[in-house]
Coordinates of C-alpha atoms in Angstrom, one line a residue:
X214 CA -43.8 10.2 114.5
X215 CA -41.7 13.0 113.1
X216 CA -42.1 16.1 115.4
X217 CA -42.8 18.4 112.4
X218 CA -45.6 16.1 111.2
X219 CA -47.0 15.9 114.7
X220 CA -47.1 19.7 114.9
X221 CA -48.8 19.9 111.5
X222 CA -51.6 17.6 112.8
X223 CA -52.4 20.2 115.4
X224 CA -52.8 23.1 112.9
X225 CA -56.5 22.5 112.1
X226 CA -58.9 25.1 110.8
X227 CA -60.2 25.5 114.4
X228 CA -56.6 26.0 115.6
X229 CA -56.0 28.5 112.8
X230 CA -59.0 30.6 113.6
X231 CA -58.3 30.6 117.3
X232 CA -54.8 31.9 116.7
X233 CA -56.1 34.8 114.5
X234 CA -56.1 37.8 116.9
X235 CA -58.9 39.6 115.0
X236 CA -61.0 36.5 114.5
X237 CA -63.6 36.1 111.7
X238 CA -64.9 39.6 112.4
X239 CA -61.4 41.0 111.6
X240 CA -61.4 39.2 108.3
X241 CA -64.8 40.7 107.4
X242 CA -63.6 44.2 108.4
X243 CA -60.4 43.8 106.4
X244 CA -62.5 42.8 103.4
X245 CA -64.7 45.9 103.8
X246 CA -61.7 48.2 104.1
X247 CA -60.1 46.6 101.0
X248 CA -57.0 45.5 103.0
X249 CA -55.9 49.1 103.3
X250 CA -55.1 49.0 107.0
X251 CA -52.7 46.0 106.7
X252 CA -51.2 47.6 103.6
X253 CA -49.8 50.4 105.7
X254 CA -47.6 47.8 107.4
X255 CA -46.1 46.4 104.3
X256 CA -42.6 46.0 105.7
X257 CA -41.8 43.4 108.3
X258 CA -40.0 44.8 111.4
X259 CA -37.4 42.1 110.7
X260 CA -36.9 43.0 107.1
X261 CA -33.5 41.5 106.2
X262 CA -32.8 44.2 103.6
X263 CA -33.0 47.2 106.0
X264 CA -30.0 49.4 105.3
X265 CA -27.1 48.7 107.6
X266 CA -24.0 50.7 108.5
X267 CA -20.7 49.6 107.0
X268 CA -17.7 48.6 109.2
X269 CA -16.1 51.9 108.4
X270 CA -16.8 55.0 106.3
X271 CA -17.1 54.1 102.6
X272 CA -16.7 55.9 99.4
X273 CA -18.9 53.4 97.4
X274 CA -22.6 52.8 98.1
X275 CA -23.2 50.5 95.3
X276 CA -21.6 48.3 92.6
X277 CA -22.2 47.7 88.9
X278 CA -20.3 44.6 87.9
X279 CA -19.9 44.3 84.1
X280 CA -18.9 40.7 83.4
X281 CA -17.8 39.8 79.9
X282 CA -18.8 36.1 79.9
X283 CA -16.2 33.9 78.3
X284 CA -13.3 36.3 79.1
X285 CA -12.1 39.0 76.6
X286 CA -8.6 38.7 75.1
X287 CA -6.6 41.2 77.2
X288 CA -3.6 41.0 74.9
X289 CA -5.8 42.3 72.1
X290 CA -7.5 45.1 74.1
X291 CA -5.5 46.6 76.9
X292 CA -2.2 44.7 77.5
X293 CA 0.2 45.7 74.7
X294 CA 3.1 43.3 74.0
X295 CA 5.6 44.5 71.3
X296 CA 7.9 41.5 72.1
X297 CA 5.0 39.1 71.5
X298 CA 4.4 40.7 68.1
X299 CA 8.1 40.5 67.3
X300 CA 8.1 36.7 68.0
X301 CA 4.8 36.1 66.3
X302 CA 4.3 32.5 64.8
X303 CA 7.4 31.2 66.6
X304 CA 7.2 28.1 68.7
X305 CA 6.2 28.7 72.3
X306 CA 9.2 28.3 74.7
X307 CA 9.0 25.0 76.5
X308 CA 9.4 26.7 79.9
X309 CA 5.9 28.1 79.6
X310 CA 4.3 24.8 78.7
X311 CA 6.0 22.2 81.0
X312 CA 3.6 20.7 83.5
X313 CA 0.8 22.9 82.2
X314 CA -2.7 21.9 81.1
X315 CA -4.8 23.9 78.7
X316 CA -8.4 23.7 77.8
X317 CA -8.0 23.0 74.1
X318 CA -4.3 23.2 73.3
X319 CA -1.7 20.4 73.3
X320 CA 1.8 20.0 71.9
X321 CA 3.9 23.1 71.0
X322 CA 1.7 26.0 70.0
X323 CA 2.8 29.1 68.1
X324 CA 3.2 32.4 69.8
X325 CA 0.7 35.0 68.5
X326 CA 1.0 38.8 68.7
X327 CA -2.1 40.8 68.4
X328 CA -3.5 41.6 64.9
X329 CA -4.7 44.9 66.3
X330 CA -3.0 48.3 66.4
X331 CA -2.4 49.9 69.8
X332 CA -2.1 53.6 70.7
X333 CA -1.7 55.6 73.9
X334 CA -4.9 57.4 74.9
X335 CA -6.0 60.0 77.4
X336 CA -3.9 62.2 79.7
X337 CA -2.9 59.1 81.6
X338 CA -1.3 57.6 78.4
X339 CA -3.0 54.1 78.7
X340 CA -2.5 51.6 75.9
X341 CA -5.7 50.7 74.1
X342 CA -6.5 48.6 71.0
X343 CA -8.2 49.9 67.8
X344 CA -10.9 47.3 68.5
X345 CA -12.2 49.9 71.0
X346 CA -13.3 53.2 69.6
X347 CA -15.2 54.9 72.5
X348 CA -13.7 53.8 75.8
X349 CA -10.7 56.1 75.3
X350 CA -13.1 59.0 76.0
X351 CA -13.3 57.9 79.7
X352 CA -9.9 56.2 80.0
X353 CA -8.8 58.8 82.6
X354 CA -11.5 57.5 84.9
X355 CA -10.3 53.9 84.7
X356 CA -8.2 52.0 87.1
X357 CA -6.5 49.1 85.3
X358 CA -5.2 46.0 86.9
X359 CA -2.8 44.2 84.5
X360 CA -1.8 41.5 87.0
X361 CA -5.0 39.6 87.8
X362 CA -4.5 35.9 88.6
X363 CA -6.9 33.0 89.1
X364 CA -6.7 29.3 89.9
X365 CA -9.2 28.0 87.3
X366 CA -8.9 27.7 83.5
X367 CA -12.5 26.5 82.7
X368 CA -15.4 28.9 82.6
X369 CA -17.9 27.6 85.2
X370 CA -15.4 27.0 88.1
X371 CA -13.5 30.3 87.2
X372 CA -16.8 32.2 87.4
X373 CA -17.8 30.5 90.6
X374 CA -14.4 31.4 92.1
X375 CA -14.8 35.0 91.0
X376 CA -18.3 35.5 92.2
X377 CA -18.6 33.1 95.2
X378 CA -15.0 32.7 96.4
X379 CA -15.0 28.9 95.6
X380 CA -14.9 27.0 92.3
X381 CA -17.5 24.6 93.7
X382 CA -21.2 25.0 94.0
X383 CA -22.9 26.1 97.2
X384 CA -21.3 29.3 98.3
X385 CA -23.0 32.7 98.4
X386 CA -22.3 35.1 95.6
X387 CA -20.5 38.5 96.0
X388 CA -23.8 40.4 95.5
X389 CA -25.4 38.3 98.2
X390 CA -22.6 39.0 100.6
X391 CA -22.9 42.7 99.9
X392 CA -26.6 42.9 100.5
X393 CA -26.2 40.6 103.6
X394 CA -23.7 43.1 105.0
X395 CA -25.3 46.4 103.9
X396 CA -29.0 45.8 103.0
X397 CA -30.6 47.9 100.4
X398 CA -31.5 51.6 100.2
X399 CA -34.8 51.1 98.4
X400 CA -37.4 49.0 100.2
X401 CA -39.4 48.6 96.9
X402 CA -36.7 47.0 94.8
X403 CA -34.4 44.1 95.4
X404 CA -31.0 44.9 96.8
X405 CA -29.2 42.7 94.2
X406 CA -30.3 42.7 90.6
X407 CA -29.0 40.6 87.7
X408 CA -29.3 41.5 84.0
X409 CA -28.2 39.0 81.2
X410 CA -27.6 39.9 77.5
X411 CA -26.6 38.2 74.3
X412 CA -29.0 35.3 74.6
X413 CA -27.4 33.0 77.2
X414 CA -26.7 32.7 80.9
X415 CA -23.1 32.5 82.1
X416 CA -21.4 29.2 82.4
X417 CA -21.7 29.3 86.2
X418 CA -25.5 29.6 85.8
X419 CA -27.7 31.0 88.6
X420 CA -25.0 30.1 91.1
X421 CA -23.1 33.2 90.0
X422 CA -25.8 35.2 91.8
X423 CA -27.2 32.6 94.2
X424 CA -27.3 33.1 98.0
X425 CA -25.8 29.7 98.9
X426 CA -26.2 29.1 102.6
X427 CA -27.2 32.7 103.3
X428 CA -31.0 33.3 103.6
X429 CA -32.5 33.3 100.1
X430 CA -33.6 37.0 100.5
X431 CA -30.1 37.9 99.6
X432 CA -29.9 36.1 96.2
X433 CA -29.9 38.1 93.0
X434 CA -33.2 38.8 91.3
X435 CA -32.8 38.3 87.5
X436 CA -34.7 41.1 85.6
X437 CA -35.4 41.4 82.0
X438 CA -35.1 44.4 79.7
X439 CA -37.8 43.0 77.4
X440 CA -41.3 42.0 78.5
X441 CA -42.2 41.8 82.2
X442 CA -39.1 42.9 84.1
X443 CA -39.6 40.1 86.7
X444 CA -41.4 36.8 85.8
X445 CA -44.5 36.0 87.9
X446 CA -44.5 39.4 89.6
X447 CA -48.0 40.3 88.4
X448 CA -51.2 39.2 90.1
X449 CA -52.8 36.0 88.9
X450 CA -55.7 36.4 86.5
X451 CA -58.9 37.3 88.4
X452 CA -57.1 38.7 91.4
X453 CA -57.0 42.5 91.9
X454 CA -54.7 44.4 94.2
X455 CA -56.9 44.5 97.2
X456 CA -57.5 40.7 97.1
X457 CA -53.7 40.2 96.7
X458 CA -53.2 42.4 99.7
X459 CA -55.6 40.3 101.8
X460 CA -54.0 37.1 100.7
X461 CA -50.5 38.3 101.6
X462 CA -51.8 39.5 105.0
X463 CA -53.2 36.0 105.8
X464 CA -49.9 34.4 104.6
X465 CA -48.0 36.9 106.7
X466 CA -49.9 35.9 109.9
X467 CA -49.3 32.2 109.1
X468 CA -45.7 32.7 108.5
X469 CA -45.3 34.7 111.7
X470 CA -46.8 31.8 113.6
X471 CA -44.4 29.4 111.9
X472 CA -41.4 31.7 112.6
X473 CA -42.3 31.9 116.3
X474 CA -42.7 28.1 116.5
X475 CA -39.5 27.1 114.6
X476 CA -37.3 30.2 114.4
X477 CA -36.4 29.1 110.8
X478 CA -34.7 32.0 109.0
X479 CA -36.1 30.9 105.7
X480 CA -39.6 31.6 107.1
X481 CA -38.4 35.2 107.9
X482 CA -37.1 35.4 104.3
X483 CA -40.4 34.2 103.0
X484 CA -42.2 37.0 104.8
X485 CA -39.9 39.6 103.4
X486 CA -40.0 38.2 99.9
X487 CA -43.8 38.2 99.7
X488 CA -43.9 41.8 100.8
X489 CA -41.1 42.9 98.5
X490 CA -42.9 41.2 95.5
X491 CA -46.0 43.2 96.4
X492 CA -44.1 46.5 96.5
X493 CA -42.2 45.7 93.4
X494 CA -45.4 45.5 91.3
X495 CA -45.3 49.3 91.2
X496 CA -41.6 50.0 91.6
X497 CA -40.0 47.5 89.2
X498 CA -41.9 48.4 86.0
X499 CA -41.2 52.1 86.6
X500 CA -37.5 51.4 87.2
X501 CA -37.2 49.2 84.2
X502 CA -39.1 51.5 81.8
X503 CA -36.6 52.9 79.4
X504 CA -39.4 54.8 77.7
X505 CA -39.0 57.4 80.4
X506 CA -35.5 58.3 79.1
X507 CA -35.0 61.0 76.5
X508 CA -34.3 60.0 72.9
X509 CA -30.9 61.6 73.1
X510 CA -30.0 59.5 76.2
X511 CA -31.2 56.3 74.4
X512 CA -29.2 57.2 71.4
X513 CA -26.1 57.9 73.5
X514 CA -26.2 54.4 75.0
X515 CA -27.4 52.7 71.8
X516 CA -30.4 51.5 73.8
X517 CA -33.8 50.6 72.3
X518 CA -36.8 50.2 74.6
X519 CA -38.6 46.8 74.3
X520 CA -35.4 45.0 73.1
X521 CA -33.0 42.9 75.0
X522 CA -29.4 44.1 74.7
X523 CA -26.3 44.9 76.7
X524 CA -26.8 48.6 75.8
X525 CA -30.3 48.5 77.4
X526 CA -28.8 46.7 80.5
X527 CA -26.2 49.4 80.9
X528 CA -28.8 52.1 81.0
X529 CA -31.0 50.0 83.3
X530 CA -27.9 49.6 85.6
X531 CA -27.7 53.4 86.0
X532 CA -31.5 53.6 86.6
X533 CA -31.2 50.9 89.3
X534 CA -28.3 52.4 91.3
X535 CA -30.0 55.8 91.0
X536 CA -32.9 54.2 92.8
X537 CA -30.8 52.7 95.6
X538 CA -30.2 49.2 94.4
X539 CA -27.0 48.0 96.1
X540 CA -25.5 45.5 93.6
X541 CA -26.2 45.3 89.9
X542 CA -24.6 42.5 88.0
X543 CA -24.5 42.4 84.2
X544 CA -23.5 39.3 82.2
X545 CA -22.8 39.6 78.5
X546 CA -22.4 36.4 76.7
X547 CA -20.0 35.9 73.7
X548 CA -16.5 36.8 74.8
X549 CA -14.9 33.3 74.4
X550 CA -12.5 34.0 71.4
X551 CA -11.2 30.6 70.4
X552 CA -11.3 31.4 66.7
X553 CA -13.5 28.4 65.9
X554 CA -15.7 30.6 63.7
X555 CA -15.7 34.1 62.3
X556 CA -17.7 35.4 65.3
X557 CA -15.1 34.1 67.8
X558 CA -12.1 35.3 65.8
X559 CA -9.7 38.0 67.0
X560 CA -10.2 40.0 63.8
X561 CA -13.7 41.0 62.7
X562 CA -15.3 38.9 65.5
X563 CA -13.7 40.9 68.3
X564 CA -14.3 44.2 66.6
X565 CA -18.0 43.4 66.1
X566 CA -18.4 42.2 69.7
X567 CA -16.6 45.2 71.1
X568 CA -19.0 47.5 69.2
X569 CA -21.9 46.2 71.3
X570 CA -20.0 46.9 74.5
X571 CA -17.7 49.9 73.9
X572 CA -20.3 52.6 73.4
X573 CA -22.8 51.7 76.2
X574 CA -20.0 51.2 78.8
X575 CA -18.5 54.5 77.9
X576 CA -21.8 56.2 78.2
X577 CA -22.6 54.5 81.5
X578 CA -19.4 56.0 83.0
X579 CA -20.2 59.4 81.5
X580 CA -23.8 59.3 82.7
X581 CA -22.9 58.3 86.2
X582 CA -20.3 61.0 86.4
X583 CA -22.6 63.7 85.1
X584 CA -25.3 62.8 87.7
X585 CA -22.8 62.8 90.6
X586 CA -23.1 59.0 91.0
X587 CA -19.7 57.8 89.9
X588 CA -17.9 58.7 93.1
X589 CA -20.3 56.5 95.1
X590 CA -20.7 53.7 92.5
X591 CA -17.9 51.2 91.9
X592 CA -17.9 49.9 88.3
X593 CA -16.0 46.7 87.6
X594 CA -15.3 45.3 84.1
X595 CA -13.6 42.0 83.2
X596 CA -13.9 38.3 82.6
X597 CA -13.2 35.2 84.6
X598 CA -9.7 34.6 83.3
X599 CA -7.4 35.7 80.5
X600 CA -6.4 34.3 77.1
X601 CA -3.2 32.6 76.0
X602 CA -0.3 34.4 74.3
X603 CA -0.3 31.6 71.7
X604 CA -2.7 30.3 69.2
X605 CA -5.5 28.0 70.3
X606 CA -4.7 24.4 69.4
X607 CA -7.8 23.5 67.5
X608 CA -7.5 26.5 65.2
X609 CA -3.7 26.5 64.7
X610 CA -3.9 26.1 61.0
X611 CA -7.0 28.3 60.4
X612 CA -7.0 31.7 58.9
X613 CA -9.2 32.8 61.9
X614 CA -7.1 33.7 64.9
X615 CA -8.1 32.6 68.4
X616 CA -6.7 32.2 71.9
X617 CA -7.2 29.5 74.6
X618 CA -8.2 30.0 78.2
X619 CA -5.4 31.3 80.5
X620 CA -5.6 31.8 84.2
X621 CA -2.1 33.1 85.1
X622 CA -2.5 36.7 84.2
X623 CA -5.1 39.0 82.7
X624 CA -6.5 42.5 82.8
X625 CA -9.5 44.0 84.6
X626 CA -10.5 47.6 85.2
X627 CA -12.5 49.5 87.8
X628 CA -13.9 53.0 88.0
X629 CA -15.5 55.3 90.5
X630 CA -16.4 54.5 94.1
X631 CA -13.0 54.6 95.9
X632 CA -10.4 53.6 93.3
X633 CA -7.8 55.7 91.6
X634 CA -8.7 57.2 88.2
X635 CA -6.3 57.1 85.3
X636 CA -4.2 54.6 87.1
X637 CA -2.4 51.4 86.0
X638 CA -1.4 48.7 88.5
X639 CA 0.7 45.6 88.0
X640 CA 2.2 44.1 84.9
X641 CA 2.6 40.9 82.9
X642 CA 5.9 39.8 81.5
X643 CA 7.0 40.9 78.0
X644 CA 5.3 37.9 76.4
X645 CA 2.1 38.0 78.5
X646 CA 2.7 34.6 80.2
X647 CA 2.9 35.5 83.9
X648 CA 2.6 38.3 86.4
X649 CA 5.8 40.3 86.4
X650 CA 4.9 42.6 89.3
X651 CA 2.1 43.1 91.9
X652 CA 0.0 40.0 91.5
X653 CA -3.7 40.4 92.3
X654 CA -5.5 37.2 93.0
X655 CA -9.3 36.9 92.7
X656 CA -9.6 36.9 96.5
X657 CA -7.6 40.1 96.7
X658 CA -10.1 41.7 94.2
X659 CA -13.0 40.5 96.3
X660 CA -11.4 42.0 99.5
X661 CA -10.8 45.3 97.7
X662 CA -14.4 45.6 96.4
X663 CA -15.8 44.9 99.9
X664 CA -13.3 47.5 101.3
X665 CA -14.6 50.2 98.8
X666 CA -18.1 49.5 100.2
X667 CA -16.8 50.0 103.8
X668 CA -16.6 46.3 104.8
X669 CA -13.8 44.4 106.2
X670 CA -13.7 41.1 104.3
X671 CA -12.4 39.2 107.3
X672 CA -15.3 40.4 109.5
X673 CA -18.1 39.9 107.0
X674 CA -18.9 36.3 108.0
X675 CA -21.8 33.9 108.3
X676 CA -21.8 30.9 110.6
X677 CA -22.7 27.7 108.7
X678 CA -21.9 24.0 109.2
X679 CA -19.9 24.6 112.3
X680 CA -17.7 27.4 111.2
X681 CA -17.7 31.0 110.0
X682 CA -17.5 31.5 106.3
X683 CA -16.7 34.6 104.3
X684 CA -16.5 35.6 100.6
X685 CA -12.7 35.4 100.5
X686 CA -12.6 32.0 102.3
X687 CA -9.3 32.2 104.3
X688 CA -7.4 34.3 101.7
X689 CA -7.3 37.8 100.3
X690 CA -5.7 41.1 101.0
X691 CA -7.0 44.6 100.2
X692 CA -4.9 46.1 97.4
X693 CA -4.4 49.5 99.0
X694 CA -2.5 50.9 96.0
X695 CA -5.7 50.9 94.0
X696 CA -7.6 53.0 96.5
X697 CA -8.1 56.7 96.0

């Protein structure tokens, strides 16, 4: 007989009661006291999210990662290419196409300069498109990387590579690695929170914030800005708080017995998650209640309590890091500008989409700075890859302009927690086809983010399937020139 099944046969009601240290009388006493005695010991001594020291002193304590799902067109927002404009509508040089595969483009496409006007903004003199009208107010806080590079040209594998270090399913996400290494500074909230806007999850799905082979206590908890912040967090109908506490205490004792018997880390995770859920019943609704903000603050973000929006999520991100949440990850759907319709065109479509992002992101940076949080919060903004310097094949004859997926070079920016403000790093070539200087691969970005948090990416490992794994796999170097 299977040894696990054999052991289960031995756990009878008599066995269960004999193993309860307080016995039946203890249960009765707990009932009379309303579970209050056990409630004073809400946190397990082995709580996996207990704050941990970094490998070395860090400037950043937390991360807000703003992911523009679908990948924004860097050539129409931040990477100004006069030569591309000069050669607009000319055949793409064969040297850039030979041996290459694109998602939706074949044959010889036409080069396409941006339809937007660029201007230099801020004391740092950064180039910025007229599709953005607010971000220039904080441009001197931004650290641009114009030489990002990835290996993947389709959304799901590119997102997985960005957030888990591998284009295939099964690896822990960046937020999971961070909370595994550093824990959380608020015992009543998850260490890793995910917020999704614009009506759709990212192409990589829940794996973008999954824990992979790490204990599941480290996976991201998806919260909502509309309705209950976390699904199934409230007590079942007919169960009050004291009854819930008694139930959890009984489950805790059973799980402790199971943990002692098997040593399974998922049992330890289950103990922590039950207790965290109980504590979150009070903490999560308060943290997610935008009604506590002043009307002027709501207006500044463009947030509206009770609705679901990227603006709401930006304000929630500030509230969460303010309360000690370690990693907040925002996904905003709708940045896949192929030009297959008005909403995905580089003209009005891009302007309208930027309007939903530009203002709240600008206010998020201002708000963090005003509260003294920007220096200890690393904010990252970008997509999973770039967009082609030529027209997307399917829309080549359309009046609506669009670009295909492009992995070779794109722009990303960071701000706050440990990176240089008002700084531009790397460059693409004059047509925007390849990195011209200072290439930054996705694994380099991951190594740099971990470094800002005080972690050596080569030492943050987890033993699984016979070897040590890490977020950066066997690659990655910290980009020291980006560090303040």
